Coordinates of C-alpha atoms and ligand atoms in Angstrom, one line a residue:
M2 CA 120.3 110.5 -5.3
A3 CA 121.9 111.5 -2.0
L4 CA 121.5 109.9 1.4
R5 CA 120.7 112.6 4.0
V6 CA 120.5 112.2 7.7
Q7 CA 118.5 115.1 9.2
K8 CA 118.4 115.7 12.9
Y9 CA 115.8 118.0 14.4
G10 CA 116.3 119.4 18.0
G11 CA 113.7 120.0 20.7
T12 CA 112.4 123.4 19.6
S13 CA 112.0 122.0 16.0
V14 CA 109.6 119.3 17.3
A15 CA 108.1 121.3 20.1
N16 CA 104.4 120.6 19.1
I17 CA 102.3 119.0 16.4
E18 CA 102.5 122.1 14.3
R19 CA 106.3 122.1 14.4
I20 CA 106.4 118.3 13.7
N21 CA 104.2 119.0 10.7
C22 CA 106.8 121.6 9.5
V23 CA 109.5 118.9 9.9
A24 CA 107.4 116.5 7.9
D25 CA 107.2 119.2 5.1
R26 CA 110.9 119.4 5.0
V27 CA 111.5 115.6 5.1
Q28 CA 108.9 115.2 2.4
K29 CA 110.6 117.8 0.2
A30 CA 113.9 116.0 0.4
F31 CA 112.3 112.6 -0.3
D32 CA 110.3 114.1 -3.3
E33 CA 113.7 115.3 -4.7
K34 CA 114.6 111.6 -4.8
D35 CA 116.9 111.7 -1.8
Q36 CA 117.0 108.9 0.8
V37 CA 116.2 110.4 4.2
V38 CA 116.9 109.2 7.7
V39 CA 115.4 111.5 10.3
V40 CA 116.7 111.6 13.9
L41 CA 114.6 113.4 16.5
S42 CA 115.0 114.9 19.9
A43 CA 112.2 115.0 22.5
M44 CA 109.8 118.0 22.4
S45 CA 111.7 120.9 24.1
G46 CA 111.3 120.8 27.9
V47 CA 110.1 117.2 27.9
T48 CA 113.5 115.7 29.0
D49 CA 113.6 118.2 31.9
S50 CA 110.0 117.5 32.9
L51 CA 110.7 113.7 32.9
I52 CA 113.8 114.3 35.2
A53 CA 111.7 116.4 37.5
L54 CA 109.0 113.7 37.6
A55 CA 111.5 111.0 38.5
K56 CA 112.8 113.2 41.3
Q57 CA 109.3 113.4 42.7
A58 CA 109.2 109.6 42.6
A59 CA 112.5 109.2 44.5
E60 CA 115.2 111.6 45.7
R61 CA 117.9 109.7 43.8
P62 CA 116.1 107.9 41.0
D63 CA 117.7 104.6 39.9
R64 CA 119.8 105.4 36.9
R65 CA 118.8 102.4 34.8
E66 CA 115.1 103.1 35.2
L67 CA 115.7 106.9 34.7
D68 CA 117.1 106.0 31.2
V69 CA 114.0 104.0 30.4
L70 CA 111.9 107.0 31.4
L71 CA 113.9 109.6 29.5
A72 CA 114.0 107.6 26.3
T73 CA 110.2 108.0 26.1
G74 CA 110.6 111.6 25.1
E75 CA 112.3 110.7 21.8
Q76 CA 110.0 107.6 21.3
T77 CA 107.0 110.0 21.3
T78 CA 108.3 112.4 18.7
A79 CA 109.6 109.6 16.4
A80 CA 106.2 107.9 16.5
L81 CA 104.4 111.2 15.9
L82 CA 106.5 112.1 12.8
A83 CA 106.1 108.6 11.4
I84 CA 102.3 108.9 11.9
I85 CA 102.1 112.2 10.2
L86 CA 104.2 111.0 7.2
K87 CA 102.1 107.9 6.8
S88 CA 98.9 109.9 7.0
R89 CA 100.2 111.9 4.0
G90 CA 100.7 108.7 2.1
Y91 CA 104.4 108.3 2.5
K92 CA 106.1 105.0 3.4
A93 CA 107.7 105.8 6.8
K94 CA 108.8 103.7 9.7
S95 CA 110.0 104.6 13.2
F96 CA 113.0 103.0 15.0
L97 CA 114.0 103.1 18.6
G98 CA 117.7 103.3 19.4
F99 CA 118.2 99.6 19.7
Q100 CA 116.1 98.9 16.6
A101 CA 118.5 101.3 14.8
G102 CA 121.4 99.1 15.9
I103 CA 122.9 101.5 18.4
K104 CA 124.9 99.5 21.0
T105 CA 126.3 101.4 24.0
D106 CA 128.3 100.7 27.2
K107 CA 126.4 100.5 30.5
T108 CA 127.0 104.0 31.8
S109 CA 123.4 105.0 32.4
G110 CA 122.7 108.7 31.7
K111 CA 125.8 109.2 29.6
A112 CA 126.4 106.0 27.7
R113 CA 129.0 105.8 24.9
I114 CA 128.2 104.3 21.6
L115 CA 130.4 101.1 21.2
D116 CA 129.1 99.9 17.9
I117 CA 126.4 100.8 15.4
N118 CA 124.9 98.5 12.8
C119 CA 122.3 100.2 10.6
K120 CA 121.4 97.2 8.5
N121 CA 117.7 97.5 9.5
I122 CA 117.6 101.1 8.4
Q123 CA 119.5 100.4 5.2
T124 CA 117.1 97.6 4.3
S125 CA 114.1 99.9 4.9
L126 CA 115.7 102.7 2.9
D127 CA 116.3 100.3 0.0
E128 CA 112.6 99.4 0.2
G129 CA 111.7 103.1 -0.2
Y130 CA 110.9 104.0 3.4
I131 CA 111.6 107.3 5.2
C132 CA 113.3 106.1 8.4
V133 CA 112.5 108.0 11.6
V134 CA 114.9 107.3 14.5
A135 CA 114.4 108.2 18.2
G136 CA 117.6 110.1 19.1
F137 CA 119.5 110.1 22.4
Q138 CA 119.1 106.4 23.1
G139 CA 120.7 103.0 22.5
A140 CA 120.9 99.7 24.4
D141 CA 123.7 97.9 26.2
E142 CA 124.8 94.3 25.6
D143 CA 122.0 93.0 27.9
G144 CA 119.4 95.0 25.9
A145 CA 118.8 97.6 28.7
I146 CA 117.8 101.0 27.4
T147 CA 120.6 103.6 27.8
T148 CA 120.7 107.4 27.0
L149 CA 123.6 109.3 25.6
G150 CA 123.8 112.4 27.8
R151 CA 122.1 115.8 27.3
G152 CA 122.1 116.9 23.7
G153 CA 122.8 113.2 22.7
S154 CA 120.5 113.2 19.7
D155 CA 123.3 115.1 17.8
T156 CA 125.5 112.1 18.5
S157 CA 122.9 109.6 17.4
A158 CA 122.5 111.5 14.1
V159 CA 126.3 111.7 13.4
A160 CA 126.8 108.0 14.3
I161 CA 124.0 106.9 12.0
A162 CA 125.3 109.2 9.2
S163 CA 128.8 107.6 9.6
S164 CA 127.5 104.1 9.6
L165 CA 125.3 104.6 6.5
K166 CA 128.1 106.7 4.8
A167 CA 125.6 109.4 4.3
D168 CA 126.4 112.3 2.0
V169 CA 125.6 114.8 4.8
C170 CA 124.4 115.0 8.4
E171 CA 122.1 118.0 8.7
I172 CA 121.6 119.3 12.3
F173 CA 118.4 121.4 12.2
T174 CA 118.1 123.7 15.2
D175 CA 116.7 127.0 16.4
V176 CA 119.6 129.2 15.1
D177 CA 120.9 129.6 11.6
G178 CA 124.2 127.9 12.2
V179 CA 127.3 128.0 14.4
Y180 CA 128.0 131.7 15.4
T181 CA 131.1 133.5 16.5
T182 CA 129.5 133.3 20.0
D183 CA 126.1 132.5 21.4
P184 CA 123.7 134.8 19.5
R185 CA 121.5 134.9 22.5
I186 CA 124.2 136.6 24.6
C187 CA 125.7 138.8 21.9
S188 CA 123.5 140.4 19.3
S189 CA 126.5 141.2 17.0
A190 CA 127.5 137.5 16.8
R191 CA 128.0 136.4 13.1
K192 CA 127.3 133.1 11.4
I193 CA 130.5 131.2 10.5
K194 CA 130.2 129.6 7.0
K195 CA 132.8 126.9 7.5
I196 CA 134.5 125.7 10.7
S197 CA 137.0 122.9 11.3
Y198 CA 136.2 119.9 13.4
E199 CA 139.0 120.8 15.8
E200 CA 137.6 124.3 16.5
M201 CA 134.1 123.1 16.7
L202 CA 135.2 120.5 19.2
E203 CA 136.9 123.1 21.4
M204 CA 133.8 125.3 21.1
A205 CA 131.5 122.4 22.2
I206 CA 133.8 121.4 25.0
L207 CA 134.0 125.0 26.2
G208 CA 130.2 125.6 26.4
A209 CA 128.7 126.2 22.9
K210 CA 125.9 123.7 23.3
V211 CA 124.8 123.9 19.6
L212 CA 126.4 120.5 19.1
Q213 CA 127.0 117.8 21.7
I214 CA 130.8 117.2 22.3
R215 CA 130.6 113.5 21.3
S216 CA 128.9 114.3 18.0
V217 CA 131.8 116.4 17.0
E218 CA 134.3 113.8 18.1
F219 CA 132.5 111.2 16.1
A220 CA 132.2 113.5 13.0
K221 CA 136.0 114.3 13.2
K222 CA 137.0 110.6 13.6
Y223 CA 134.9 109.3 10.7
N224 CA 135.0 112.4 8.5
V225 CA 131.2 113.0 8.5
P226 CA 130.3 116.3 6.9
V227 CA 128.0 118.1 9.3
H228 CA 125.7 121.0 8.2
V229 CA 124.3 123.0 11.2
R230 CA 121.2 125.0 10.0
S231 CA 117.9 126.4 11.0
S232 CA 114.6 124.4 10.8
F233 CA 112.8 127.7 10.7
N234 CA 114.1 128.9 7.3
E235 CA 115.9 127.7 4.2
E236 CA 119.2 129.6 4.8
E237 CA 122.5 127.8 4.3
G238 CA 124.0 127.2 7.7
T239 CA 127.5 126.3 8.9
M240 CA 129.6 123.4 7.4
V241 CA 131.7 121.6 9.9
V242 CA 134.6 120.0 7.9
N243 CA 138.3 119.1 7.9
E244 CA 140.8 121.9 8.5
S245 CA 141.9 123.7 5.3
A246 CA 144.9 125.9 4.7
D247 CA 142.8 129.2 4.6
M248 CA 141.4 128.5 8.1
E249 CA 144.7 129.4 9.9
S250 CA 144.5 133.0 8.7
V251 CA 141.6 133.6 11.2
I252 CA 143.3 134.1 14.6
V253 CA 140.1 133.8 16.7
S254 CA 137.0 132.1 15.3
G255 CA 134.8 132.1 18.3
I256 CA 134.1 133.0 22.0
T257 CA 132.4 130.6 24.4
C258 CA 131.1 130.8 27.9
D259 CA 130.5 127.9 30.2
M260 CA 128.4 128.5 33.4
N261 CA 128.3 124.9 34.3
E262 CA 131.5 124.6 36.4
A263 CA 132.1 125.2 40.1
R264 CA 135.4 125.7 42.0
I265 CA 136.8 123.9 45.0
T266 CA 139.9 125.1 46.9
L267 CA 141.8 123.3 49.5
K268 CA 143.6 125.8 51.7
R269 CA 147.1 125.2 53.2
V270 CA 147.8 121.7 51.9
P271 CA 151.2 120.4 52.9
D272 CA 153.6 120.9 50.0
Q273 CA 154.9 117.3 49.7
P274 CA 155.2 114.7 47.0
G275 CA 152.1 112.5 46.6
I276 CA 149.6 115.0 47.9
S277 CA 148.0 115.8 44.6
A278 CA 147.6 112.1 43.8
K279 CA 145.9 111.6 47.2
I280 CA 143.4 114.4 46.3
F281 CA 142.7 113.6 42.7
S282 CA 142.8 109.7 42.7
P283 CA 139.5 109.4 44.7
L284 CA 137.8 111.9 42.3
A285 CA 139.0 109.9 39.3
K286 CA 137.7 106.7 40.9
A287 CA 134.3 108.3 41.3
E288 CA 134.4 109.2 37.6
I289 CA 134.5 112.9 38.3
S290 CA 136.4 114.8 35.7
V291 CA 138.4 117.7 37.0
D292 CA 138.9 120.5 34.5
M293 CA 141.2 123.4 35.5
I294 CA 143.8 123.0 38.3
I295 CA 145.9 125.7 40.0
Q296 CA 148.4 125.3 42.7
N297 CA 149.9 128.3 44.6
T298 CA 152.9 127.6 46.7
R299 CA 153.3 129.7 49.8
T300 CA 156.6 130.5 51.6
G301 CA 155.7 128.5 54.7
G302 CA 155.8 125.0 53.1
D303 CA 152.2 124.7 52.2
T304 CA 150.1 125.3 49.2
D305 CA 146.5 126.3 48.1
L306 CA 145.1 123.9 45.5
T307 CA 142.1 125.0 43.4
F308 CA 140.2 123.0 40.8
T309 CA 137.0 123.0 38.9
V310 CA 134.4 120.3 38.2
T311 CA 131.0 120.4 36.5
K312 CA 128.1 121.6 38.6
D313 CA 126.5 118.2 38.2
D314 CA 129.5 116.6 39.9
F315 CA 129.9 119.3 42.5
D316 CA 128.2 117.8 45.5
R317 CA 129.9 114.4 45.1
A318 CA 133.3 116.1 44.5
L319 CA 132.9 118.3 47.6
E320 CA 132.0 115.3 49.8
I321 CA 135.1 113.4 48.6
T322 CA 137.4 116.5 48.8
E323 CA 136.3 117.3 52.4
K324 CA 137.2 113.7 53.4
V325 CA 140.6 113.8 51.7
A326 CA 141.3 117.3 53.1
K327 CA 141.1 115.9 56.7
E328 CA 143.4 113.0 55.8
V329 CA 146.1 115.2 54.2
G330 CA 145.8 117.9 56.9
A331 CA 144.5 120.8 54.8
E332 CA 143.3 123.8 56.8
E333 CA 139.9 124.1 55.1
V334 CA 137.9 123.6 51.9
I335 CA 136.2 126.6 50.3
T336 CA 133.9 126.7 47.3
A337 CA 132.6 129.0 44.6
E338 CA 129.7 128.0 42.5
E339 CA 129.0 131.3 40.8
I340 CA 131.8 131.2 38.3
A341 CA 132.0 131.3 34.5
K342 CA 134.7 130.1 32.1
V343 CA 135.1 132.4 29.1
S344 CA 137.3 131.1 26.2
V345 CA 138.6 132.4 22.9
I346 CA 139.2 129.7 20.2
G347 CA 141.0 129.8 16.9
L348 CA 143.3 127.7 14.7
G349 CA 145.3 130.8 13.9
M350 CA 146.6 130.9 17.5
K351 CA 149.0 128.2 16.5
S352 CA 151.0 130.7 14.5
H353 CA 150.1 134.1 16.0
S354 CA 151.3 135.5 19.4
G355 CA 149.6 138.1 21.5
V356 CA 146.2 136.5 21.8
A357 CA 146.5 136.1 25.6
A358 CA 147.6 139.7 26.1
T359 CA 144.6 141.0 24.0
M360 CA 142.2 138.8 26.1
F361 CA 143.6 139.9 29.4
E362 CA 143.7 143.6 28.4
A363 CA 140.0 143.4 27.2
L364 CA 138.9 141.9 30.5
A365 CA 140.9 144.4 32.5
S366 CA 139.4 147.3 30.5
E367 CA 136.0 146.2 32.1
N368 CA 137.6 145.7 35.5
I369 CA 136.9 141.9 35.3
N370 CA 139.2 140.0 37.6
I371 CA 140.6 136.7 36.2
R372 CA 140.5 133.9 38.8
M373 CA 142.1 131.0 36.8
I374 CA 143.7 130.7 33.4
S375 CA 144.2 127.6 31.2
T376 CA 145.4 127.3 27.6
S377 CA 145.8 124.8 24.7
E378 CA 147.3 125.2 21.3
I379 CA 144.1 126.7 19.9
R380 CA 142.3 128.3 22.9
I381 CA 142.7 130.4 26.1
S382 CA 140.2 130.1 28.9
C383 CA 139.7 132.4 32.0
V384 CA 137.5 131.8 35.0
I385 CA 135.7 134.9 36.2
L386 CA 132.7 135.7 38.4
A387 CA 129.5 134.5 36.8
K388 CA 127.9 138.0 37.0
Y389 CA 130.4 139.3 34.5
A390 CA 130.0 136.5 32.0
E391 CA 127.8 138.2 29.4
L392 CA 129.8 141.4 29.6
A393 CA 133.1 139.4 29.1
V394 CA 131.7 137.6 26.1
R395 CA 130.6 140.9 24.4
T396 CA 133.9 142.6 25.3
L397 CA 136.0 139.8 23.9
H398 CA 133.9 139.5 20.8
S399 CA 134.6 143.1 19.9
A400 CA 138.2 143.0 21.1
F401 CA 139.0 140.3 18.6
G402 CA 137.1 142.0 15.8
L403 CA 134.5 139.3 15.5
D404 CA 131.6 141.9 15.2
Q405 CA 133.0 142.8 11.8
I406 CA 133.8 139.5 10.0
K407 CA 131.6 138.6 7.0
Ligands
LIG14 P1 118.5 121.8 19.8 O1 117.4 121.7 20.8 O2 118.1 122.0 18.4 O3 119.5 120.6 19.9 P2 120.3 123.4 21.4 O4 119.5 124.3 22.4 O5 120.9 122.2 22.0 O6 119.3 123.1 20.2 O7 121.4 124.3 20.7 C1 121.1 125.5 20.0 C2 121.5 126.6 20.9 O8 122.9 126.7 21.1 C3 121.1 128.0 20.3 O9 119.8 128.3 20.6 C4 122.1 128.9 21.0 O10 121.6 129.7 22.0 C5 123.2 128.0 21.6 N1 124.5 128.4 21.2 C6 125.5 128.5 22.1 N2 126.6 128.9 21.5 C7 126.4 129.0 20.1 C8 127.1 129.3 19.0 N3 128.4 129.7 19.0 N4 126.5 129.3 17.8 C9 125.2 128.9 17.7 N5 124.4 128.6 18.8 C10 125.0 128.6 20.0
LIG15 N1 116.2 115.2 24.7 C1 117.6 115.1 25.1 C2 118.0 116.4 25.8 O1 117.1 117.3 26.1 C3 118.5 114.9 24.0 C4 118.5 115.9 22.9 O2 117.7 116.7 22.8 O3 119.5 115.8 22.0 O4 119.1 116.6 26.2
LIG16 MG1 121.0 120.2 21.3

């Protein structure tokens, strides 16, 4: 008997027909004598509609109450699946985040899980129940409902799997697994059979939304075996596991594209000690994370400073930067929202040279201008104009031979 945590995303629970298909799969695992905990997302599009509704109610909806509203999407699907399973004669029980023992901090909209205690679920499993948990939500120390950020049901599932010491956390989605790049952008993308936590984490950070970043951090920290697979077929998907020796032989495992960043440039900032601190400290205080930073020194004793933030943080970041620009005597602030960050990722980069050159040559061959570059041990990222994003992904995918891997 195995303990399986199965998470189903928005398209997998999009309507009653799809929830019935989920019930079939859950039922099959249970009939095979496995213990099953199901974690559900809201029906696809529902979280977006709830956000839109809140924005009709107020221009800047109160963040605490917005979380109460958003959590209803997952409450609905969890209840519906439990209703279906019970109508089929199975013992099933739904749990909201707080009932599942998920305690978070107080950051409404992107709360972090501080602690998880699945004793209610464990007791119900031992009594022979199928447990159905509303993903994406928890509660803070005062009992207020919180949500875990977009895509947060992945993190609910991995956290529950780690707390219950489940044999596997299955992430059921609308693609067959983790691909070498987004299969919706590149038709020659290939399914990866096995990927390390580290590479998966980079892919998630750099824009492959198939798994939420925090779910991969959690899986890596607590060694949770994650199986990403399709809810539409029975194919084996991708196993996300610890790094093994054979993995370094693959130089580039995947290509990602992130369209969710925007660029801010301060022109002609005085080139003096302390200026960067003056610019970036107020951003940090406002909890805005800055991703890439480039500083170009000119000969006349001033510099241009460019950085990127997520589009969600852009308006607030711009407001703060314009204020600071006046204080430090910068000439002007210019912005670019239509940018994309394309990245190549692979453990093999640790031990192979020439990846950057191949990347730059491939982009040059399509006349794509690189605006910013950043690197880590296992990835290289370039910022380019958004209109070239898909072309860049396809070009890099074939330049690194990913069209051919089996
Ligand atoms: P769910 O609603 O099931 O959580 P998501 O939409 O959050 O699903 O994630 C699945 C989507 O991630 C896929 O439809 C695909 O377009 C996208 N995606 C981006 N990069 C990749 C990748 N490298 N491999 C697989 N899917 C990817
Ligand atoms: N429903 C939430 C979202 O759309 C959480 C999730 O699906 O994982 O982001
Ligand atoms: Mg998702």
